Coordinates of C-alpha atoms in Angstrom, one line a residue:
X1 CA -0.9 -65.0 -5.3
X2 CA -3.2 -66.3 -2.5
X3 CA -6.8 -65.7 -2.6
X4 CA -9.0 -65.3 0.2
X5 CA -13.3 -65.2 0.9
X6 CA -14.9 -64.2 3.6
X7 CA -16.4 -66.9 5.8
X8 CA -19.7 -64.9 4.8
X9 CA -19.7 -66.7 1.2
X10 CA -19.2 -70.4 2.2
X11 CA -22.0 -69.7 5.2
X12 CA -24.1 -67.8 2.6
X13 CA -23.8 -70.9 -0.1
X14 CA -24.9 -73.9 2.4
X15 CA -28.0 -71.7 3.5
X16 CA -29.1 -71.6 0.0
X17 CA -28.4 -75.7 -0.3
X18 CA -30.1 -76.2 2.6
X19 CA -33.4 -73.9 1.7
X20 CA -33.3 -74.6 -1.8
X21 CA -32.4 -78.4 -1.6
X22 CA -33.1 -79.8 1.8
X23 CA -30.9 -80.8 4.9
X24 CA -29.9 -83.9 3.7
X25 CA -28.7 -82.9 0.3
X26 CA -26.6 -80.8 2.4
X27 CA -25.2 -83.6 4.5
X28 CA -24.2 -85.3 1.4
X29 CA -22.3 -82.6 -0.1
X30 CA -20.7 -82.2 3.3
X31 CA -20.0 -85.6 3.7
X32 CA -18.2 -86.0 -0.1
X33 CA -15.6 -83.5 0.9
X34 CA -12.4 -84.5 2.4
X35 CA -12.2 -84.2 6.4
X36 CA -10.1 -80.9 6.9
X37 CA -12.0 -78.8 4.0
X38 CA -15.6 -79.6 5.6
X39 CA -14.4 -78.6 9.2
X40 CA -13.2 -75.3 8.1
X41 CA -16.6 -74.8 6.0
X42 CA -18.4 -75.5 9.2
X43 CA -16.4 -73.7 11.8
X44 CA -15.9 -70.8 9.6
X45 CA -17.3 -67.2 11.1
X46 CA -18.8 -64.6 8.7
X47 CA -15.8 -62.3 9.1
X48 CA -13.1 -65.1 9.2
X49 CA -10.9 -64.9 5.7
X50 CA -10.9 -68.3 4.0
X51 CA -8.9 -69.7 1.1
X52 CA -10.5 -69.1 -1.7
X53 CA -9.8 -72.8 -3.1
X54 CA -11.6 -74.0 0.1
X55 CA -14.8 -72.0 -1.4
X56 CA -13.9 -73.5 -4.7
X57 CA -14.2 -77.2 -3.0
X58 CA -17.8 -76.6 -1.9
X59 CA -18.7 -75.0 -4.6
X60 CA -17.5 -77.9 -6.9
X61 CA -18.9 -80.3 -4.3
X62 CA -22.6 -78.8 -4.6
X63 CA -22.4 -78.5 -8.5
X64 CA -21.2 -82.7 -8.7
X65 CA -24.5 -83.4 -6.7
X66 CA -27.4 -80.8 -7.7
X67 CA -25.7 -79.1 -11.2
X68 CA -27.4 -81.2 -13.2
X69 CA -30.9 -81.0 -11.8
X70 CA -30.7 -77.9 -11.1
X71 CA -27.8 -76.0 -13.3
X72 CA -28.8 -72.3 -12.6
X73 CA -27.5 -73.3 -8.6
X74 CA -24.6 -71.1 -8.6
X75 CA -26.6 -68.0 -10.1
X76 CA -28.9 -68.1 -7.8
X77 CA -26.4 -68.8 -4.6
X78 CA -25.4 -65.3 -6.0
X79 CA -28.0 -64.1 -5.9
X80 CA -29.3 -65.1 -2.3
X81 CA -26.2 -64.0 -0.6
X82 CA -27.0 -60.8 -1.7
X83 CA -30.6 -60.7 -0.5
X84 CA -29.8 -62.0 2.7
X85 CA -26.4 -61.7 3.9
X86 CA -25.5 -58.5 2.2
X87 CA -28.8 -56.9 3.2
X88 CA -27.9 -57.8 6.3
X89 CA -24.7 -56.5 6.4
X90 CA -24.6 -54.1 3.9
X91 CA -27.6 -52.4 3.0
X92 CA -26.0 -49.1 3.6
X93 CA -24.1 -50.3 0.1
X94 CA -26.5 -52.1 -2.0
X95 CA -29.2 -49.6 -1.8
X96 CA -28.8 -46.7 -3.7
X97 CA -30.5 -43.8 -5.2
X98 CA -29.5 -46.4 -9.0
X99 CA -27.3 -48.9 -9.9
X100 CA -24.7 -46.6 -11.2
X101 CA -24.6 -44.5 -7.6
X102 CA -24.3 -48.0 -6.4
X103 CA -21.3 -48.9 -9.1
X104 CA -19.3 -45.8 -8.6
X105 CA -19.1 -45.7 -4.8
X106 CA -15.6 -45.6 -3.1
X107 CA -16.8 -48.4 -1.7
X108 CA -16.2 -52.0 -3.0
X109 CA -18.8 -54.6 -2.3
X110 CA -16.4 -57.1 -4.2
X111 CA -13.4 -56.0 -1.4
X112 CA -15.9 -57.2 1.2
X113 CA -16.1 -60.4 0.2
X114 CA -12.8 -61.4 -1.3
X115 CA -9.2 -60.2 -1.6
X116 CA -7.2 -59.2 -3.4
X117 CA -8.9 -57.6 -6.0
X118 CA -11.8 -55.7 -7.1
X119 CA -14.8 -55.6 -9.4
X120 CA -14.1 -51.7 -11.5
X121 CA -16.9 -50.3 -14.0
X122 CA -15.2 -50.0 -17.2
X123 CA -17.9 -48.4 -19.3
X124 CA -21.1 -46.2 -17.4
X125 CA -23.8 -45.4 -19.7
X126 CA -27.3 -44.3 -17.6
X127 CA -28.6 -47.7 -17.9
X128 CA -26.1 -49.8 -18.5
X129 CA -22.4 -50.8 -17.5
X130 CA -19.4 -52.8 -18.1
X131 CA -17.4 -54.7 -14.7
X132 CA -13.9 -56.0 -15.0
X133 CA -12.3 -57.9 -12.6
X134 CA -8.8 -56.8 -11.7
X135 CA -6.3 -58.3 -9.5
X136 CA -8.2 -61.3 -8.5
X137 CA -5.9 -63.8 -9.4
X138 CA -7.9 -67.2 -9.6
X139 CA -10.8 -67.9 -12.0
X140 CA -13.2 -70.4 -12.1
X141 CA -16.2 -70.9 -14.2
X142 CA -18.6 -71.1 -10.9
X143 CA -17.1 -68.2 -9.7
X144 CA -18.4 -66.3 -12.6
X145 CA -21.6 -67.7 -12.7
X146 CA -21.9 -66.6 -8.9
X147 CA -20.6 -62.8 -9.7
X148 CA -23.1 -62.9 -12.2
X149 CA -26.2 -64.0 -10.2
X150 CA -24.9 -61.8 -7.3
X151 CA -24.5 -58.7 -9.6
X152 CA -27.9 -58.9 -10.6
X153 CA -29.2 -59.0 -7.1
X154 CA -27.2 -55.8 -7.1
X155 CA -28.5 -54.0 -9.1
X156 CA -32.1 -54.8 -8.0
X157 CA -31.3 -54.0 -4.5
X158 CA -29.7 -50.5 -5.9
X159 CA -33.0 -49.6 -7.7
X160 CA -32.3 -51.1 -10.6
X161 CA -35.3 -52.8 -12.5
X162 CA -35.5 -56.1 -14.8
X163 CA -31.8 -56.3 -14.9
X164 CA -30.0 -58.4 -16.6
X165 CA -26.4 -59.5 -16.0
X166 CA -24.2 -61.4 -18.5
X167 CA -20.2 -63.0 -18.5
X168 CA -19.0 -61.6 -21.6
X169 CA -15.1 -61.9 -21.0
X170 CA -13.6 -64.8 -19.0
X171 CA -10.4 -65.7 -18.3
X172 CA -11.4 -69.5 -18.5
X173 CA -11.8 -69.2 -22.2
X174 CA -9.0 -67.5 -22.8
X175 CA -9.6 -63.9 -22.5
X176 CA -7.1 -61.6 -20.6
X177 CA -9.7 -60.6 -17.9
X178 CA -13.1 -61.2 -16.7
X179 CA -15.9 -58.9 -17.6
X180 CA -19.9 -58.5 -16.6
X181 CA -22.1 -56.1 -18.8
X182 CA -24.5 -55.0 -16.9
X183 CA -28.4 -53.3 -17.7
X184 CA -31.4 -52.1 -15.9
X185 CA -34.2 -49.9 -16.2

């Protein structure tokens, strides 16, 4: 099954290299990837569909330059497409009445970004929640980490206060799905 992201993602992820790393840290993750990857990256629109391996390239690129000074990169990145781009875009979505209004909407934040697949509450409790991933067929342990830096940001944006966000199923280790408990205030 082929995977696609929205041009949105790979934009949203070099704006937080370049504000939270500098220009030429940028140009040196750019400049490590192969030719054809890096042009796409570039030309890429906000609403173009890219391959999702393509995201997985940059993403892999930034983390083999700044991961180790900085591990929490990919959390953040999350996070910051969230308060930027999907503000932007999106508002009308991320801010609710509370994170579960946000949660149980017909509409699917995750279904803007990438496809197939979606991001389904499992479990709703008032102040707390559990997220599987379902028919998103390609896993990777940055991935996560971005859902769950981007999930937080969520929740914030949705009312939620001092949430906190953790990967407690993955795929990657074995499990038969990935899942994100989820809690606010």
């Amino acid at each position: 099954m082929t995977t696609f992201a929205k041009g949105s993602t790979a934009r949203g992820t070099l704006e937080f290299v370049r504000s939270a790393h500098g220009e030429e840290v940028l140009k040196r993750i750019l400049a490590d990837m192969p030719v054809t990857t890096r042009t796409q990256i570039e030309r890429c629109a906000p609403t173009d569909e890219i391959p999702f391996e393509i995201l997985l390239e940059l993403w892999h690129s930034i983390d083999r330059h700044i991961g180790s000074i900085d591990p929490g990169w990919v959390e953040r990145a999350g996070g910051h497409a969230i308060q930027n781009t999907g503000i932007r875009l999106y508002s009308g979505i991320l801010r609710k009445s509370s994170p579960m209004e946000f949660l149980t909407q017909n509409i699917s934040l995750f279904r803007l970004y990438y496809r197939p697949g979606n991001m389904e509450v499992v479990e709703e409790h008032e102040e707390y929640a559990v997220l599987r991933l379902v028919g998103f067929g390609h896993a990777d342990p940055l991935f996560c980490r971005r859902q769950t830096g981007g999930l937080r940001s969520a929740l914030t944006e949705s009312g939620g206060h001092e949430p906190e966000t953790s990967h407690v199923r993955c795929v990657t280790e074995g499990d038969a799905f990935c899942e994100w408990e989820a809690r606010w205030r």
